[in-house]
Tab-separated table of N, CA and C in Angstrom:
chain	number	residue	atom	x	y	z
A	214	UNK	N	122.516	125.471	144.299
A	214	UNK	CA	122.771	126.592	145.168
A	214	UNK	C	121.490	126.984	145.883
A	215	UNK	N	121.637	127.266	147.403
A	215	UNK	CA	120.536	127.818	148.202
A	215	UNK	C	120.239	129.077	147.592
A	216	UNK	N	118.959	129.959	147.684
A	216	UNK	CA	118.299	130.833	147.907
A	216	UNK	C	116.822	130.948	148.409
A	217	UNK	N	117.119	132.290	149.505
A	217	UNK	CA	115.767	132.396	150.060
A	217	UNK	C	115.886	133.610	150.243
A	218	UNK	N	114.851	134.079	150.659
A	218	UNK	CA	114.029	135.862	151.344
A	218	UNK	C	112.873	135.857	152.132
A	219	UNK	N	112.348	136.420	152.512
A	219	UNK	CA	111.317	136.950	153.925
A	219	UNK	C	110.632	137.993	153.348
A	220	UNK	N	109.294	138.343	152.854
A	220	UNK	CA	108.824	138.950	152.319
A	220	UNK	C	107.592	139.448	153.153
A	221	UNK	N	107.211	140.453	153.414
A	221	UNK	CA	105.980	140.679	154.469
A	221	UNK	C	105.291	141.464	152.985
A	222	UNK	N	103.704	140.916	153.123
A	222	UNK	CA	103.091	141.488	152.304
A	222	UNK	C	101.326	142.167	153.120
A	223	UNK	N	100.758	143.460	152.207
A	223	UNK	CA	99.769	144.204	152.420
A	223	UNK	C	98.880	143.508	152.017
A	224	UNK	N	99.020	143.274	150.607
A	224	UNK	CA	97.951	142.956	149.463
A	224	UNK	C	98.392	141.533	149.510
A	225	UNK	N	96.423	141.279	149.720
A	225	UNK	CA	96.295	139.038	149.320
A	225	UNK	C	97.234	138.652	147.910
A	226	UNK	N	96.803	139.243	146.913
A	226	UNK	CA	96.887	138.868	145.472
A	226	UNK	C	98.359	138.871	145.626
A	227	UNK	N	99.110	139.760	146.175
A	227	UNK	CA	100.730	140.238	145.788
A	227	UNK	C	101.559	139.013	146.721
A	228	UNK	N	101.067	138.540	147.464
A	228	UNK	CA	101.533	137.201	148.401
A	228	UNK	C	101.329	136.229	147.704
A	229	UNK	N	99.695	135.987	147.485
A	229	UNK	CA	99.200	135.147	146.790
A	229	UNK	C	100.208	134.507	144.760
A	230	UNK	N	100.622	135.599	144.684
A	230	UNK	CA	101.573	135.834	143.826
A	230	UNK	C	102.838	135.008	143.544
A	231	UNK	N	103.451	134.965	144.673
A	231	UNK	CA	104.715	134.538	144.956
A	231	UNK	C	105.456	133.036	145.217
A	232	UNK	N	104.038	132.363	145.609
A	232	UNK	CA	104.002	130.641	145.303
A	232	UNK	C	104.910	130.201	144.254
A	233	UNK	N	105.861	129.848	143.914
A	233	UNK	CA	106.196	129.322	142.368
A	233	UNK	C	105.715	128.270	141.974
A	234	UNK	N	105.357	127.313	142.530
A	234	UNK	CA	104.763	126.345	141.829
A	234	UNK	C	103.493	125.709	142.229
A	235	UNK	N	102.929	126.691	142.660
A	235	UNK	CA	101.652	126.265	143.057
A	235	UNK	C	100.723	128.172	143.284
A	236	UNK	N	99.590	127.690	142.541
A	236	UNK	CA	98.750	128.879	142.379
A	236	UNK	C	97.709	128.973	143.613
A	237	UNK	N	97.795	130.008	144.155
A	237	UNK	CA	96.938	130.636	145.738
A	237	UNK	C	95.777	131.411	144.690
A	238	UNK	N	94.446	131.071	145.081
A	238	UNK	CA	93.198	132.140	144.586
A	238	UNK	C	93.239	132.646	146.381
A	239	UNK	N	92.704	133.783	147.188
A	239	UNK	CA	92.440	133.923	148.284
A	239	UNK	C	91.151	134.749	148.119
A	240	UNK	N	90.195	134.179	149.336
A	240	UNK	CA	89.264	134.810	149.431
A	240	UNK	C	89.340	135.336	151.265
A	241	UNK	N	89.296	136.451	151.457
A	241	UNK	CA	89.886	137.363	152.829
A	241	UNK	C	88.525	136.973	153.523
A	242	UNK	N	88.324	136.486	154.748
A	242	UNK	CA	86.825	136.141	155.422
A	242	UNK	C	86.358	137.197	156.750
A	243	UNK	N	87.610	137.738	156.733
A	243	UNK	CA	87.395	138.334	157.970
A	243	UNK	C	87.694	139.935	157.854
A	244	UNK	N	87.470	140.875	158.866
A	244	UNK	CA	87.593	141.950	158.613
A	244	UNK	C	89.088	143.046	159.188
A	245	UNK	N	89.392	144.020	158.454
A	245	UNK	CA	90.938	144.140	159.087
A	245	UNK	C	91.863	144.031	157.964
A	246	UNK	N	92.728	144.916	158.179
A	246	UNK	CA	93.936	145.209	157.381
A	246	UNK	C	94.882	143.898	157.036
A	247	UNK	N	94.898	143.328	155.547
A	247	UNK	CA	95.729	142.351	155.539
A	247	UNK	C	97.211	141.956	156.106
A	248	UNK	N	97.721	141.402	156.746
A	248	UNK	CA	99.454	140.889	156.312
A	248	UNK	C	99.595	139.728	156.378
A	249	UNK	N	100.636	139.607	155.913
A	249	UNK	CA	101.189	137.931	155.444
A	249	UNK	C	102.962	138.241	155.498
A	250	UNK	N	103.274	137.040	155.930
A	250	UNK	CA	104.759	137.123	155.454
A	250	UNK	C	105.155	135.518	155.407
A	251	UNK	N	105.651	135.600	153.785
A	251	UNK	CA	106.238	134.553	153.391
A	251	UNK	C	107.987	134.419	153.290
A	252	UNK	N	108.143	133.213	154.127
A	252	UNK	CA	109.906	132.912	153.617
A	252	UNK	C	110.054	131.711	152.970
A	253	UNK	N	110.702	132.245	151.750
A	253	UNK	CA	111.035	130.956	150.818
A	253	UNK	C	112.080	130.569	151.004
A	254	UNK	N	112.702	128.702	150.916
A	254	UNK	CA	113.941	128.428	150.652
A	254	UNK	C	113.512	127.868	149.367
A	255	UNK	N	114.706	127.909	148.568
A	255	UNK	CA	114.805	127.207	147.510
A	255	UNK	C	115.753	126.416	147.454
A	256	UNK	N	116.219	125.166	147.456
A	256	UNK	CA	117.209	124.246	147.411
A	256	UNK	C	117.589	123.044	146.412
A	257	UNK	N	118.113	123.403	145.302
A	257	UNK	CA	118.020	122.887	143.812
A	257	UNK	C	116.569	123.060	143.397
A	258	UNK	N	116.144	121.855	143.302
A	258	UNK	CA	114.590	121.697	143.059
A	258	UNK	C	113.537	121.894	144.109
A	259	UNK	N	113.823	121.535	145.147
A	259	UNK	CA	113.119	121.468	146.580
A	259	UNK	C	112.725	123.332	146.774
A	260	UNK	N	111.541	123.588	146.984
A	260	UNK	CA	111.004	124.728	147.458
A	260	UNK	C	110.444	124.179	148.871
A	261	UNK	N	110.593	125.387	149.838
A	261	UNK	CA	110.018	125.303	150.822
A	261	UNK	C	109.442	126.435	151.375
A	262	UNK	N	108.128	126.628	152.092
A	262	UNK	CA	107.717	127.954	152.514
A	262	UNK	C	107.503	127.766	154.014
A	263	UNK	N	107.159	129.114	154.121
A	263	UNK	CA	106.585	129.153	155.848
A	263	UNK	C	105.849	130.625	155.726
A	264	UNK	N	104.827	130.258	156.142
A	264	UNK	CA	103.576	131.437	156.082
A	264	UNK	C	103.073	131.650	157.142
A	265	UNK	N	103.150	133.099	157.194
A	265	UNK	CA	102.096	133.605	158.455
A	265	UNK	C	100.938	134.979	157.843
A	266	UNK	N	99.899	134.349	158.142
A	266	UNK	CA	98.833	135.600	157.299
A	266	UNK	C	98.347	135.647	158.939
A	267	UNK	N	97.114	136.823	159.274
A	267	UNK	CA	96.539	137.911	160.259
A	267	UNK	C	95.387	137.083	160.411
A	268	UNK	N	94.390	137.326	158.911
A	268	UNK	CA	92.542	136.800	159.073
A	268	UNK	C	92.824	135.627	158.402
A	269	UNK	N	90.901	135.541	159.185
A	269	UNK	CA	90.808	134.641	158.414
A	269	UNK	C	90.327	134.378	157.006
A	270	UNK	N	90.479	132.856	156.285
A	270	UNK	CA	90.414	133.336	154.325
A	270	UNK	C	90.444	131.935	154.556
A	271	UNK	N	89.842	131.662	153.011
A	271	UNK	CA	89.674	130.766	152.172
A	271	UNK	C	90.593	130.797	150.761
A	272	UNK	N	91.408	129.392	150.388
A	272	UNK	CA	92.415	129.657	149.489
A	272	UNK	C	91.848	128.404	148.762
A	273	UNK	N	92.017	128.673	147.199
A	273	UNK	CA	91.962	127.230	146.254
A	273	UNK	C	93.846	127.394	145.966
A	274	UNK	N	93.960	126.237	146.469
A	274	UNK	CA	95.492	126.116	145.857
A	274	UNK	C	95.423	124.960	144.905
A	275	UNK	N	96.237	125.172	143.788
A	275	UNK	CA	96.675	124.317	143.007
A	275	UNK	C	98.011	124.285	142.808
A	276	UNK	N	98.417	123.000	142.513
A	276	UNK	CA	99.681	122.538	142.448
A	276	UNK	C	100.067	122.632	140.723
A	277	UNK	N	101.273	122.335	140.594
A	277	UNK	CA	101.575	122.379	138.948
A	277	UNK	C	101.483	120.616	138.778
A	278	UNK	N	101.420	120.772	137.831
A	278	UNK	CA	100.937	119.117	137.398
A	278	UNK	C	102.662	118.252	137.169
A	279	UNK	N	103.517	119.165	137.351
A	279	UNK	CA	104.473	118.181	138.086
A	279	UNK	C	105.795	118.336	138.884
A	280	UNK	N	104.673	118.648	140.510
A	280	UNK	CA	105.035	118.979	141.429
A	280	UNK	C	104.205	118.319	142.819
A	281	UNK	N	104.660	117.458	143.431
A	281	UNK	CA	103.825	117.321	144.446
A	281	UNK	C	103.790	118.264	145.801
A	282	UNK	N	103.189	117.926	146.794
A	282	UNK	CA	103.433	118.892	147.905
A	282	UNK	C	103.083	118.160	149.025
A	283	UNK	N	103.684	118.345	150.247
A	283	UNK	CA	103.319	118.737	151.577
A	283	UNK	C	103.054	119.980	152.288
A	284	UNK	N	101.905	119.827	152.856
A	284	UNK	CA	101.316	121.002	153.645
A	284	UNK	C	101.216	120.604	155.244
A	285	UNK	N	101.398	121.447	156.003
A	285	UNK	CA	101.174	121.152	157.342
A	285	UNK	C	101.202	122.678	158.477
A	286	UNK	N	100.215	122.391	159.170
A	286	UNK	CA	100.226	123.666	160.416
A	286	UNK	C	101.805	123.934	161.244
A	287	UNK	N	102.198	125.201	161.240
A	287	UNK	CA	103.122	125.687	162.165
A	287	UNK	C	103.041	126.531	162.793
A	288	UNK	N	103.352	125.480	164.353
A	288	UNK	CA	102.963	126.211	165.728
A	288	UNK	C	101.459	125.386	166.161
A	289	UNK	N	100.630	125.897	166.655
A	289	UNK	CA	99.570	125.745	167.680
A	289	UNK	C	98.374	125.278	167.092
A	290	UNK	N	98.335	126.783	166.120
A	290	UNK	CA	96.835	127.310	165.636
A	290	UNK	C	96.472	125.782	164.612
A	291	UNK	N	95.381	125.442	164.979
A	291	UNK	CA	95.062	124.614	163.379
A	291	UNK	C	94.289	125.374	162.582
A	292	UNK	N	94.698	124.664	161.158
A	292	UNK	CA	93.896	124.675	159.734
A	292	UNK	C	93.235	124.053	159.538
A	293	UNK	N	92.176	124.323	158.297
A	293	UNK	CA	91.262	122.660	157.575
A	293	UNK	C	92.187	123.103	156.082
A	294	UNK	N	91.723	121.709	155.895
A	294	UNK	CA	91.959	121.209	154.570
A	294	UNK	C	91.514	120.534	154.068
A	295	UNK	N	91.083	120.990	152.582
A	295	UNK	CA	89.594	119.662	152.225
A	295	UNK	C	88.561	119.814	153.849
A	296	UNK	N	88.266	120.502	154.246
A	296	UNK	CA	87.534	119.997	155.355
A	296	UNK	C	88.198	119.230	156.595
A	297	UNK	N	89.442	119.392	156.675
A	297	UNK	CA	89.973	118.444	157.723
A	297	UNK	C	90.762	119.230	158.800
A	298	UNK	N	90.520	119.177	159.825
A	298	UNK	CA	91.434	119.758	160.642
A	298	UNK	C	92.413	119.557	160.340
A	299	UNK	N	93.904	120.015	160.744
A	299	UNK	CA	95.059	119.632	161.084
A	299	UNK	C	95.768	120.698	161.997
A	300	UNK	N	96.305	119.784	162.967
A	300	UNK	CA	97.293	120.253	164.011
A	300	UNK	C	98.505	119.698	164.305
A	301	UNK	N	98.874	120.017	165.278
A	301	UNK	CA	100.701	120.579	164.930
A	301	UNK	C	101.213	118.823	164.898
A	302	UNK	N	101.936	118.548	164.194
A	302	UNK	CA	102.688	116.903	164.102
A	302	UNK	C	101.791	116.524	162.316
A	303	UNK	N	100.081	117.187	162.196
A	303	UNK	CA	100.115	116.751	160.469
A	303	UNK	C	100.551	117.085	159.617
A	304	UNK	N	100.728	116.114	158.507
A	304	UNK	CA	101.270	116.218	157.256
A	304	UNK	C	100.333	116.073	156.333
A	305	UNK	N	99.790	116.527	155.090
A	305	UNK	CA	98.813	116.367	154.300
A	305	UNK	C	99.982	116.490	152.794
A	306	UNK	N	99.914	115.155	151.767
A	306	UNK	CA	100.333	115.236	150.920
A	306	UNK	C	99.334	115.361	149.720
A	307	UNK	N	100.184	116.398	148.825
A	307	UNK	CA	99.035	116.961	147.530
A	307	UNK	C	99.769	116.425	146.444
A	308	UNK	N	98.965	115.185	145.869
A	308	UNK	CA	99.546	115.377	144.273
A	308	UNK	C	99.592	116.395	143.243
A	309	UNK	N	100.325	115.514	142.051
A	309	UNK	CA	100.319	116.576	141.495
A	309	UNK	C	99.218	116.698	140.506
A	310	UNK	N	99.249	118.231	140.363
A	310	UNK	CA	98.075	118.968	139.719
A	310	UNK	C	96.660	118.951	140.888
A	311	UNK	N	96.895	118.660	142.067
A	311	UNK	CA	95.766	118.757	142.668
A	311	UNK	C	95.177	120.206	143.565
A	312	UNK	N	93.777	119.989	143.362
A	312	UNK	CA	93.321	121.218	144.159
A	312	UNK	C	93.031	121.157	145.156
A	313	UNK	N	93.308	121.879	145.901
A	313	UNK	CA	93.346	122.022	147.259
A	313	UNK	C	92.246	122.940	148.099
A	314	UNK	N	91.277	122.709	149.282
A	314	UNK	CA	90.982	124.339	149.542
A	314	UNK	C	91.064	124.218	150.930
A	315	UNK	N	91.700	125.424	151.393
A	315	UNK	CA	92.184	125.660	152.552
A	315	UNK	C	91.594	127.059	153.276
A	316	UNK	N	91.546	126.480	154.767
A	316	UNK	CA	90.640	127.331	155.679
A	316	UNK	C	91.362	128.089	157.146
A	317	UNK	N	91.850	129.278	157.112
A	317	UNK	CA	92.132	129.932	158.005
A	317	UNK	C	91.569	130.495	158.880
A	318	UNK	N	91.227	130.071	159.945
A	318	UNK	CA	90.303	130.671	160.767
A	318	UNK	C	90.970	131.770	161.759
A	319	UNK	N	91.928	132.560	161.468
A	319	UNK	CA	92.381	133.907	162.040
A	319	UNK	C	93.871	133.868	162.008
A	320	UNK	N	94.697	134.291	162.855
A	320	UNK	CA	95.972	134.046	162.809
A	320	UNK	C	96.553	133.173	162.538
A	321	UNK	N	97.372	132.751	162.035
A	321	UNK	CA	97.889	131.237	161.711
A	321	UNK	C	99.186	131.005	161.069
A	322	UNK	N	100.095	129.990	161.181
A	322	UNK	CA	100.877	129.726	160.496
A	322	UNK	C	101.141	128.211	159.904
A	323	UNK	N	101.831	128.394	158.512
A	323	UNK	CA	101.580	127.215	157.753
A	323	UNK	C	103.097	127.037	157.428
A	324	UNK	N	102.834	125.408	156.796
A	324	UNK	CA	104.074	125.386	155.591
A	324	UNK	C	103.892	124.413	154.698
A	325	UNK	N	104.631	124.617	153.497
A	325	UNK	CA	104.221	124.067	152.394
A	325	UNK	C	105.626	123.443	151.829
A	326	UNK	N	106.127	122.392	151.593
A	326	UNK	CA	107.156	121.841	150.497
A	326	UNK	C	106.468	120.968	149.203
A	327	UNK	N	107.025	121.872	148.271
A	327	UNK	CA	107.267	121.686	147.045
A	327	UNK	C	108.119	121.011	146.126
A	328	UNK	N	108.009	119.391	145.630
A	328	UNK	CA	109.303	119.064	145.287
A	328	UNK	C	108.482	117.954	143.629
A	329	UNK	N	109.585	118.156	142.707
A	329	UNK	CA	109.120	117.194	141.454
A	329	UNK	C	109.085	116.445	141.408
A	330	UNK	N	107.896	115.602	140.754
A	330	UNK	CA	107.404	114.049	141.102
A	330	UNK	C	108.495	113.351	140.775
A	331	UNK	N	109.542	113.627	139.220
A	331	UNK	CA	111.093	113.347	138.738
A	331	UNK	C	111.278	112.836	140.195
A	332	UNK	N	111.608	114.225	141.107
A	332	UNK	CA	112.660	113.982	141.973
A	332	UNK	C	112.232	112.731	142.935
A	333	UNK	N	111.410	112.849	143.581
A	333	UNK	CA	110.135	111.758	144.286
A	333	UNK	C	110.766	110.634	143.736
A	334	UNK	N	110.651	110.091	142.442
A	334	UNK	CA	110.411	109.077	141.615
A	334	UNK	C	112.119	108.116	141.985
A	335	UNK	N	112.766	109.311	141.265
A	335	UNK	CA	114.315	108.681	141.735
A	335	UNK	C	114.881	108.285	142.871
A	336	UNK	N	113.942	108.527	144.187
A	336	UNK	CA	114.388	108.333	145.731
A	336	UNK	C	113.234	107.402	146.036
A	337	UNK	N	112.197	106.670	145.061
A	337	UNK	CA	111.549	106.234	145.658
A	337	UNK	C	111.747	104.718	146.706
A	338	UNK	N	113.207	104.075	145.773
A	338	UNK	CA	113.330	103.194	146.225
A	338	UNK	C	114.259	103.073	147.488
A	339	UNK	N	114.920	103.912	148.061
A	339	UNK	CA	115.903	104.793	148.887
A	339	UNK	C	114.668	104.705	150.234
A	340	UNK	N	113.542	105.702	149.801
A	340	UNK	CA	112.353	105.482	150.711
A	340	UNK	C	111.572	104.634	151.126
A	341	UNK	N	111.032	103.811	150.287
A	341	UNK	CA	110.215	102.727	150.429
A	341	UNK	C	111.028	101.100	150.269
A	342	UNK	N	112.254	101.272	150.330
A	342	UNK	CA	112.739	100.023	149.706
A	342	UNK	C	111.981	98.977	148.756
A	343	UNK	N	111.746	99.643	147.933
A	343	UNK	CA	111.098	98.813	146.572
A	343	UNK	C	111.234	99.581	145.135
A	344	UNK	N	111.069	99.733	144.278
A	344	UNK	CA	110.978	100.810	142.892
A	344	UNK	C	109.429	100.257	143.044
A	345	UNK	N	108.946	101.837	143.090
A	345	UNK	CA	107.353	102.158	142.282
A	345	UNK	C	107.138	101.661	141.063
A	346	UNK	N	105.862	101.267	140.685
A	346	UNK	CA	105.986	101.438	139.155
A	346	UNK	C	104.856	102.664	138.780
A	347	UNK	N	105.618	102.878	137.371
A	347	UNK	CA	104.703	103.994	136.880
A	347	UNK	C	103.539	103.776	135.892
């Protein structure tokens, strides 16, 4: 069963919060009243977000150790990651349990999918026409 919500938040930590499977530290870089607004889907296992925060900040994200992720810019503005730019068409995949640190340089919007390596594993051959080995 689907579920989702749209959450506009004040406070870093209380956004920062709301990730389920992946932990946000935020460090705020810039000056000015926070907001953020996160919308989650949830779709069986599959999480998906879409983020829009104000300043700019520095985030250590970590993933759960078994959960991988895609991250990528939405809309215009680019991000870094690890040090890397990205703009609108990249995809940056995060294994699992990996840390991440991410760089907002002012307005911006992101998104993040969240899905279990399980699930990954069982479609791998669907995707790649071959079975992985583990």
């Amino acid at each position: 069963m689907a579920a989702g919500n749209t959450v506009s938040f004040s406070d870093p930590d209380g956004y920062a919060a709301r990730f389920g499977n992946a932990s946000l530290n935020l460090t705020i870089t810039g000056a000015g009243a926070f907001g953020a607004q996160l919308t989650r889907l949830k779709l069986q296992q599959l999480e998906i977000y879409r983020c829009h925060e104000n300043l700019p900040r520095i985030a250590y994200v970590l993933l759960s150790s078994e959960h991988i992720g895609l991250s990528f810019p939405v809309g215009t503005v680019p991000h870094m990651v690890n040090g890397f730019a990205l703009r609108t068409g990249d995809v940056v995949l995060h294994g699992p349990g990996q840390r991440v640190h991410q760089r907002l340089h002012g307005e911006c919007s992101w998104g993040l999918i969240l899905l279990p390596t399980e699930l990954l594993a069982t479609c791998d051959k669907a995707l790649t026409r071959r079975r992985t080995t583990s």
